[in-house]
Amino acid sequence: MEKKILLTDCPDDKGLIAKITNICYKHQLNIIRNHEFVDRQQGRFFMRTVLEGIFNDIIFLEDLDMALPQGAERQLVSAGRKRLVLMVTREPHCLGDILMKGYSGAMDVEIAAVISNHPDLAGLVQKFDIPFHCVPTEELARCEHEQQVAAVVDEYRPDYLVLAKYMRILTPAFVTRYSGRMINIHHSFLPAFIGARPYQQAYERGVKIIGATAHFVTDHLDEGPIIEQDVIHVDHAHSAASMAEAGRDVEKLVLSRALLMVLQERVFIHGNKTVVFK
Amino acid sequence: MEKKILLTDCPDDKGLIAKITNICYKHQLNIIRNHEFVDRQQGRFFMRTVLEGIFNDIIFLEDLDMALPQGAERQLVSAGRKRLVLMVTREPHCLGDILMKGYSGAMDVEIAAVISNHPDLAGLVQKFDIPFHCVPTEELARCEHEQQVAAVVDEYRPDYLVLAKYMRILTPAFVTRYSGRMINIHHSFLPAFIGARPYQQAYERGVKIIGATAHFVTDHLDEGPIIEQDVIHVDHAHSAASMAEAGRDVEKLVLSRALLMVLQERVFIHGNKTVVFK
Amino acid sequence: MEKKILLTDCPDDKGLIAKITNICYKHQLNIIRNHEFVDRQQGRFFMRTVLEGIFNDIIFLEDLDMALPQGAERQLVSAGRKRLVLMVTREPHCLGDILMKGYSGAMDVEIAAVISNHPDLAGLVQKFDIPFHCVPTEELARCEHEQQVAAVVDEYRPDYLVLAKYMRILTPAFVTRYSGRMINIHHSFLPAFIGARPYQQAYERGVKIIGATAHFVTDHLDEGPIIEQDVIHVDHAHSAASMAEAGRDVEKLVLSRALLMVLQERVFIHGNKTVVFK
Amino acid sequence: MEKKILLTDCPDDKGLIAKITNICYKHQLNIIRNHEFVDRQQGRFFMRTVLEGIFNDIIFLEDLDMALPQGAERQLVSAGRKRLVLMVTREPHCLGDILMKGYSGAMDVEIAAVISNHPDLAGLVQKFDIPFHCVPTEELARCEHEQQVAAVVDEYRPDYLVLAKYMRILTPAFVTRYSGRMINIHHSFLPAFIGARPYQQAYERGVKIIGATAHFVTDHLDEGPIIEQDVIHVDHAHSAASMAEAGRDVEKLVLSRALLMVLQERVFIHGNKTVVFK
């Protein structure tokens, strides 16, 4: 008996749940968990179905394709381990958290490699016997640098590329190359405090809450579909530096939670939003 | 076009989702929202299906009954307003919150009556033109008092009976009479600090968190299926009294959230637990 | 024995705590609670001292003035009940919460009057035997309308003016008139989604968190010193309307908490920020 | 200029803040931060004073001793790095979090050694070049085993001993030896679910919240003064195993926060409670 996840994303139509679950039943696949959502404004249907049984993928998907409306996307994926490449700069908190969760099995991932534009985090990565690639930016045009990075990434054929505090802006070309597969943690509560030195901005504004946002990177670095957000409380006694320190805790928490959702195939991209079946 | 909610609670079986949604499709009922859960340890299946269309309840339920396994419970309920009777003693915070939410429409209820063993809250209730019944306990045996209370309750035929800080222990006879329809807010984080003066107990133990628990009342007052829980942080500067004050905020929040879930037919009782489709 | 609160706000200097507490000791005033904060970047000292004893205010303050540096502000206030005037438009949730907390004693206030630009909430206010003044905007220039409102406000000489979902922009003249005494609840997580229809904006952006901000109103309506902020989680299943509904719960919570802090004299305005001694 | 922290814990008396801060002023020590609390029921005064200046510890403390009442305890400690010994069994999540925070500087500690009754975590500890001591329990009486553990601990002279998921009950003799210096993370929300298999207990009870408690270990393993507690929400879809998984996240969070407070000398033990100046 195998376990697979069926992901359906299609125009809404009458009887979709019945049609899809009928085909599962006909194939003697047991439904372990089923989540469904219809965006009625946009007329779009999303369903995540965890199945158990003996799969004949080709015939099952052919049967599905006959039942689903035009414009349907469907995937039958295995529930197992995913492969990540991480991109970092100098800050160890998000990287360290993912390394540790990968090591302990709390996150079911193979961390294939870590790429950085600085050498600082090599020592930490090597402790975990994971390849570390430093691709320095010096004397390189932005697109040349990105080509070098992409060459390293592609060598590892990751399922997802995680920007775990990669502090360099990426060009649309790079972003498009990994569209829907690249996840970023943003160091503040979007859409507030976009841009440089967000904790300094937050400090100057006297906010009582510091947040973080994990999102897919699509066209623009900080504006892709949001997967997860959270906040922590701060007060007048926090300096900009201690706000940043507090922010690091929430950043790593939010990135980890978002990654878990993505790795378990719980996240659909829906225009500039996400559907997350928790 | 009408909107109704189908609630299915039955032994787990293959193809249940397909069977049920087929019948909906055959009756041309559109599925607006569908939540499903299987307790695999206990082999029990729960599904909440929000339907839109033109209903022929009798034939629809007959069709369902033929498809569902032995021991299935199913209900087709309208999504509309529910009728409550509230029971209180002296504290106004939970009562006031429900009165206000009913008044403003934030909670879709008809508050049919408020019953108390003390006269203190009559003034508050009458502001909202709702009948207030004081059933004092003096000179009455416990079961006599409860019979008087039950007589008042039954006059209003409520969908649910809400113990909004009713501070008197109820007998099994009373509890059984309203089994599955009576909701209590417990003034602590169950199962900690069961019994009298929970905030004093919490203060003496030096806890850093105060909680509240909303639950169905079944056999024993504080041990029924939990619907909702939450907490707030306290510290060394809190006295037992200020812990109680803080506790009131979380009590009313938790009771309101639990009620909303129940009123929207999102809660199944499952042995001594609940399944809550949020 | 009386209880009073000494609020000191002055340029930082060596030995300030010693100097101030010496004077308290000399006057045989017992310090019940003391909170102190120094903004070292700005060189500003803040202290809130809860005192118990027999007060000779004039001599005590003279002694203090000799000890404190140039530019010091100090106030000796009684810890008792404050008087509020509330301003509202059509939404009852924040108003209802404050009315109920005032009624039950959870908030130690006298709600002197409620002023609105619409008649909708008259019924709710009158249940609590509080004067309701409708000052309609029709056929009035903005400044004329504000003059009429100010005339009503001033009649009641409130300690604080609370904008409990007053949905009209105020002119700098009005704002200045009540500077440091006017508190607003903003219907989103500042500084994101400033402007019209914030929940629609939040929905379109696909955020996973909805927030609220309580702040003093100074120069510009939404940019004064923040007192309190909080958030609640939302997901893809929320419409703009259900985000607004969820937002209402956090709005009333945040406004209540901010008010409690202000009423207990725990809040100092410090430039465009606040110091809040919780 | 040095920075030190003065910790005062004494019977309450009039003028204590004035007396203490006078002595600081006389010694030309600048008060950076001051927190004070009086437990008026017990008549006990607590103050934490962060001082900057040139210290003559002996004379300063002599001056203090003359000013403080009988039974006063006071300490003048440096604000710097503390030395820890960690005790673990098999679970890596709390250990990994502390190792990473020590490595990155997020926690200002020297992790002198890790001791375990099992060899499983040796590999993780050695990545960070920290001595790992396995003291197996086989063929040893409980007190013999503890003597061997204590011998290893004492070799490193730690400021604090941290039970980071050490799953063995300790005898009163061992507990007394490190009284006030040993911190434990309890795998549930105390005082609920004391004892074995707390997540199984929580699952069976159908709770909607999972918590963790960090506390000093005094007489009995799970009943010492609580430093920090927090919770996360769970629902019907959690098995006992996934509750435990969720619990791990909150356990490491709570232990880290408690340790930070202790390491920064913000925690006083007060009978069976704590005073924590955040």
Short mmCIF file of N, CA and C in Angstrom, two decimals, chain A residues 172-254:
data_model
loop_
_atom_site.label_atom_id
_atom_site.label_comp_id
_atom_site.label_asym_id
_atom_site.label_seq_id
_atom_site.Cartn_x
_atom_site.Cartn_y
_atom_site.Cartn_z
N PRO A 172 14.08 39.67 -12.24
CA PRO A 172 12.91 38.93 -12.74
C PRO A 172 13.31 37.66 -13.47
N ALA A 173 14.43 37.67 -14.15
CA ALA A 173 14.84 36.47 -14.89
C ALA A 173 15.06 35.30 -13.93
N PHE A 174 15.77 35.56 -12.83
CA PHE A 174 16.04 34.51 -11.85
C PHE A 174 14.74 34.06 -11.20
N VAL A 175 13.93 35.02 -10.85
CA VAL A 175 12.67 34.72 -10.18
C VAL A 175 11.78 33.85 -11.06
N THR A 176 11.69 34.19 -12.31
CA THR A 176 10.85 33.44 -13.24
C THR A 176 11.35 32.00 -13.40
N ARG A 177 12.66 31.85 -13.41
CA ARG A 177 13.26 30.52 -13.57
C ARG A 177 12.77 29.55 -12.50
N TYR A 178 12.55 30.05 -11.28
CA TYR A 178 12.13 29.17 -10.18
C TYR A 178 10.72 29.51 -9.70
N SER A 179 9.94 30.03 -10.60
CA SER A 179 8.59 30.49 -10.25
C SER A 179 7.78 29.38 -9.59
N GLY A 180 7.17 29.70 -8.47
CA GLY A 180 6.33 28.74 -7.76
C GLY A 180 7.13 27.74 -6.94
N ARG A 181 8.45 27.85 -6.97
CA ARG A 181 9.29 26.89 -6.24
C ARG A 181 10.26 27.62 -5.31
N MET A 182 10.18 28.94 -5.25
CA MET A 182 11.13 29.72 -4.46
C MET A 182 10.38 30.41 -3.32
N ILE A 183 10.85 30.19 -2.08
CA ILE A 183 10.17 30.70 -0.88
C ILE A 183 11.10 31.64 -0.16
N ASN A 184 10.57 32.78 0.26
CA ASN A 184 11.37 33.81 0.93
C ASN A 184 10.79 34.11 2.30
N ILE A 185 11.66 34.47 3.24
CA ILE A 185 11.18 35.00 4.52
C ILE A 185 11.48 36.49 4.53
N HIS A 186 10.43 37.27 4.75
CA HIS A 186 10.62 38.72 4.74
C HIS A 186 10.70 39.23 6.16
N HIS A 187 11.70 40.07 6.37
CA HIS A 187 12.08 40.51 7.70
C HIS A 187 11.22 41.64 8.19
N SER A 188 9.93 41.50 8.08
CA SER A 188 9.00 42.42 8.73
C SER A 188 7.62 41.99 8.34
N PHE A 189 6.63 42.72 8.83
CA PHE A 189 5.25 42.35 8.58
C PHE A 189 4.78 43.05 7.31
N LEU A 190 4.82 42.33 6.19
CA LEU A 190 4.37 42.92 4.93
C LEU A 190 2.91 43.32 5.02
N PRO A 191 2.46 44.33 4.33
CA PRO A 191 3.22 45.21 3.45
C PRO A 191 3.84 46.40 4.15
N ALA A 192 3.92 46.38 5.47
CA ALA A 192 4.53 47.52 6.15
C ALA A 192 6.05 47.41 6.08
N PHE A 193 6.70 48.52 6.10
CA PHE A 193 8.16 48.56 6.23
C PHE A 193 8.88 47.78 5.14
N ILE A 194 8.37 47.87 3.92
CA ILE A 194 9.13 47.34 2.79
C ILE A 194 10.42 48.15 2.68
N GLY A 195 11.47 47.51 2.25
CA GLY A 195 12.70 48.25 1.96
C GLY A 195 13.75 48.07 3.01
N ALA A 196 14.70 48.96 3.01
CA ALA A 196 15.90 48.79 3.82
C ALA A 196 15.63 49.06 5.29
N ARG A 197 16.39 48.39 6.16
CA ARG A 197 16.39 48.61 7.60
C ARG A 197 14.98 48.63 8.21
N PRO A 198 14.22 47.59 8.02
CA PRO A 198 12.84 47.59 8.50
C PRO A 198 12.74 47.71 10.01
N TYR A 199 13.68 47.14 10.74
CA TYR A 199 13.57 47.23 12.20
C TYR A 199 13.85 48.64 12.67
N GLN A 200 14.74 49.34 11.96
CA GLN A 200 14.97 50.75 12.28
C GLN A 200 13.68 51.54 12.01
N GLN A 201 13.05 51.25 10.88
CA GLN A 201 11.76 51.90 10.57
C GLN A 201 10.71 51.60 11.66
N ALA A 202 10.66 50.35 12.06
CA ALA A 202 9.66 49.94 13.06
C ALA A 202 9.94 50.62 14.40
N TYR A 203 11.23 50.70 14.74
CA TYR A 203 11.64 51.36 15.99
C TYR A 203 11.23 52.83 15.98
N GLU A 204 11.51 53.47 14.86
CA GLU A 204 11.21 54.90 14.77
C GLU A 204 9.71 55.17 14.82
N ARG A 205 8.94 54.23 14.29
CA ARG A 205 7.49 54.39 14.30
C ARG A 205 6.89 54.03 15.66
N GLY A 206 7.69 53.38 16.51
CA GLY A 206 7.19 53.03 17.84
C GLY A 206 6.16 51.93 17.83
N VAL A 207 6.31 50.96 16.95
CA VAL A 207 5.31 49.88 16.87
C VAL A 207 5.39 48.99 18.12
N LYS A 208 4.32 48.29 18.38
CA LYS A 208 4.22 47.40 19.53
C LYS A 208 4.25 45.94 19.09
N ILE A 209 4.42 45.73 17.81
CA ILE A 209 4.42 44.38 17.25
C ILE A 209 5.45 44.29 16.13
N ILE A 210 6.18 43.18 16.12
CA ILE A 210 7.14 42.90 15.04
C ILE A 210 6.67 41.62 14.34
N GLY A 211 6.67 41.62 13.04
CA GLY A 211 6.16 40.45 12.34
C GLY A 211 7.11 39.92 11.29
N ALA A 212 6.74 38.79 10.73
CA ALA A 212 7.49 38.21 9.63
C ALA A 212 6.52 37.55 8.67
N THR A 213 6.92 37.47 7.41
CA THR A 213 6.08 36.96 6.34
C THR A 213 6.87 35.99 5.48
N ALA A 214 6.35 34.79 5.32
CA ALA A 214 6.94 33.85 4.37
C ALA A 214 6.06 33.82 3.13
N HIS A 215 6.69 33.89 1.96
CA HIS A 215 5.90 33.99 0.73
C HIS A 215 6.65 33.37 -0.44
N PHE A 216 5.90 33.00 -1.46
CA PHE A 216 6.53 32.62 -2.71
C PHE A 216 7.08 33.87 -3.38
N VAL A 217 8.19 33.69 -4.06
CA VAL A 217 8.75 34.81 -4.80
C VAL A 217 8.24 34.69 -6.22
N THR A 218 7.55 35.71 -6.66
CA THR A 218 7.10 35.69 -8.05
C THR A 218 7.75 36.87 -8.76
N ASP A 219 6.97 37.82 -9.21
CA ASP A 219 7.58 38.87 -10.02
C ASP A 219 8.51 39.76 -9.23
N HIS A 220 8.02 40.23 -8.11
CA HIS A 220 8.79 41.20 -7.35
C HIS A 220 9.17 40.56 -6.03
N LEU A 221 10.32 40.90 -5.53
CA LEU A 221 10.90 40.16 -4.41
C LEU A 221 9.95 40.04 -3.22
N ASP A 222 9.30 41.13 -2.85
CA ASP A 222 8.54 41.10 -1.60
C ASP A 222 7.03 41.04 -1.81
N GLU A 223 6.59 40.73 -3.00
CA GLU A 223 5.16 40.87 -3.24
C GLU A 223 4.48 39.59 -3.71
N GLY A 224 5.11 38.47 -3.56
CA GLY A 224 4.50 37.23 -4.01
C GLY A 224 3.46 36.72 -3.03
N PRO A 225 2.82 35.62 -3.38
CA PRO A 225 1.73 35.05 -2.55
C PRO A 225 2.22 34.69 -1.14
N ILE A 226 1.51 35.20 -0.16
CA ILE A 226 1.87 34.99 1.24
C ILE A 226 1.45 33.60 1.70
N ILE A 227 2.36 32.89 2.34
CA ILE A 227 2.06 31.54 2.84
C ILE A 227 1.73 31.58 4.33
N GLU A 228 2.48 32.36 5.07
CA GLU A 228 2.35 32.36 6.54
C GLU A 228 2.87 33.68 7.09
N GLN A 229 2.22 34.15 8.15
CA GLN A 229 2.67 35.37 8.83
C GLN A 229 2.47 35.20 10.31
N ASP A 230 3.32 35.83 11.08
CA ASP A 230 3.09 35.89 12.52
C ASP A 230 3.81 37.10 13.10
N VAL A 231 3.54 37.37 14.38
CA VAL A 231 4.09 38.55 15.03
C VAL A 231 4.54 38.21 16.45
N ILE A 232 5.36 39.07 17.02
CA ILE A 232 5.62 39.05 18.46
C ILE A 232 5.50 40.47 18.99
N HIS A 233 5.19 40.56 20.26
CA HIS A 233 5.01 41.86 20.88
C HIS A 233 6.34 42.45 21.31
N VAL A 234 6.51 43.73 21.09
CA VAL A 234 7.68 44.46 21.60
C VAL A 234 7.18 45.68 22.36
N ASP A 235 8.08 46.38 23.03
CA ASP A 235 7.63 47.59 23.73
C ASP A 235 8.67 48.70 23.66
N HIS A 236 8.41 49.76 24.40
CA HIS A 236 9.27 50.95 24.35
C HIS A 236 10.71 50.65 24.74
N ALA A 237 10.93 49.58 25.49
CA ALA A 237 12.28 49.29 25.97
C ALA A 237 13.14 48.62 24.89
N HIS A 238 12.53 48.26 23.77
CA HIS A 238 13.31 47.66 22.68
C HIS A 238 14.01 48.73 21.86
N SER A 239 15.29 48.52 21.63
CA SER A 239 16.01 49.32 20.65
C SER A 239 15.77 48.70 19.27
N ALA A 240 16.24 49.38 18.22
CA ALA A 240 16.13 48.79 16.88
C ALA A 240 16.85 47.45 16.87
N ALA A 241 17.98 47.36 17.57
CA ALA A 241 18.75 46.11 17.58
C ALA A 241 17.99 44.99 18.29
N SER A 242 17.36 45.32 19.42
CA SER A 242 16.67 44.24 20.13
C SER A 242 15.35 43.89 19.44
N MET A 243 14.79 44.84 18.69
CA MET A 243 13.65 44.49 17.83
C MET A 243 14.10 43.49 16.76
N ALA A 244 15.26 43.72 16.17
CA ALA A 244 15.77 42.80 15.16
C ALA A 244 16.01 41.43 15.77
N GLU A 245 16.56 41.41 16.98
CA GLU A 245 16.80 40.15 17.69
C GLU A 245 15.48 39.40 17.91
N ALA A 246 14.49 40.14 18.39
CA ALA A 246 13.16 39.54 18.58
C ALA A 246 12.60 39.09 17.23
N GLY A 247 12.83 39.90 16.22
CA GLY A 247 12.35 39.57 14.88
C GLY A 247 12.92 38.27 14.37
N ARG A 248 14.17 37.98 14.73
CA ARG A 248 14.78 36.75 14.23
C ARG A 248 14.02 35.51 14.69
N ASP A 249 13.56 35.55 15.94
CA ASP A 249 12.80 34.41 16.45
C ASP A 249 11.53 34.17 15.64
N VAL A 250 10.84 35.27 15.33
CA VAL A 250 9.58 35.10 14.59
C VAL A 250 9.87 34.77 13.12
N GLU A 251 10.95 35.29 12.59
CA GLU A 251 11.32 34.94 11.20
C GLU A 251 11.54 33.43 11.04
N LYS A 252 12.31 32.86 11.95
CA LYS A 252 12.61 31.44 11.78
C LYS A 252 11.37 30.58 12.01
N LEU A 253 10.54 30.99 12.94
CA LEU A 253 9.30 30.29 13.20
C LEU A 253 8.38 30.31 11.99
N VAL A 254 8.22 31.48 11.41
CA VAL A 254 7.30 31.64 10.27
C VAL A 254 7.84 30.91 9.05
#
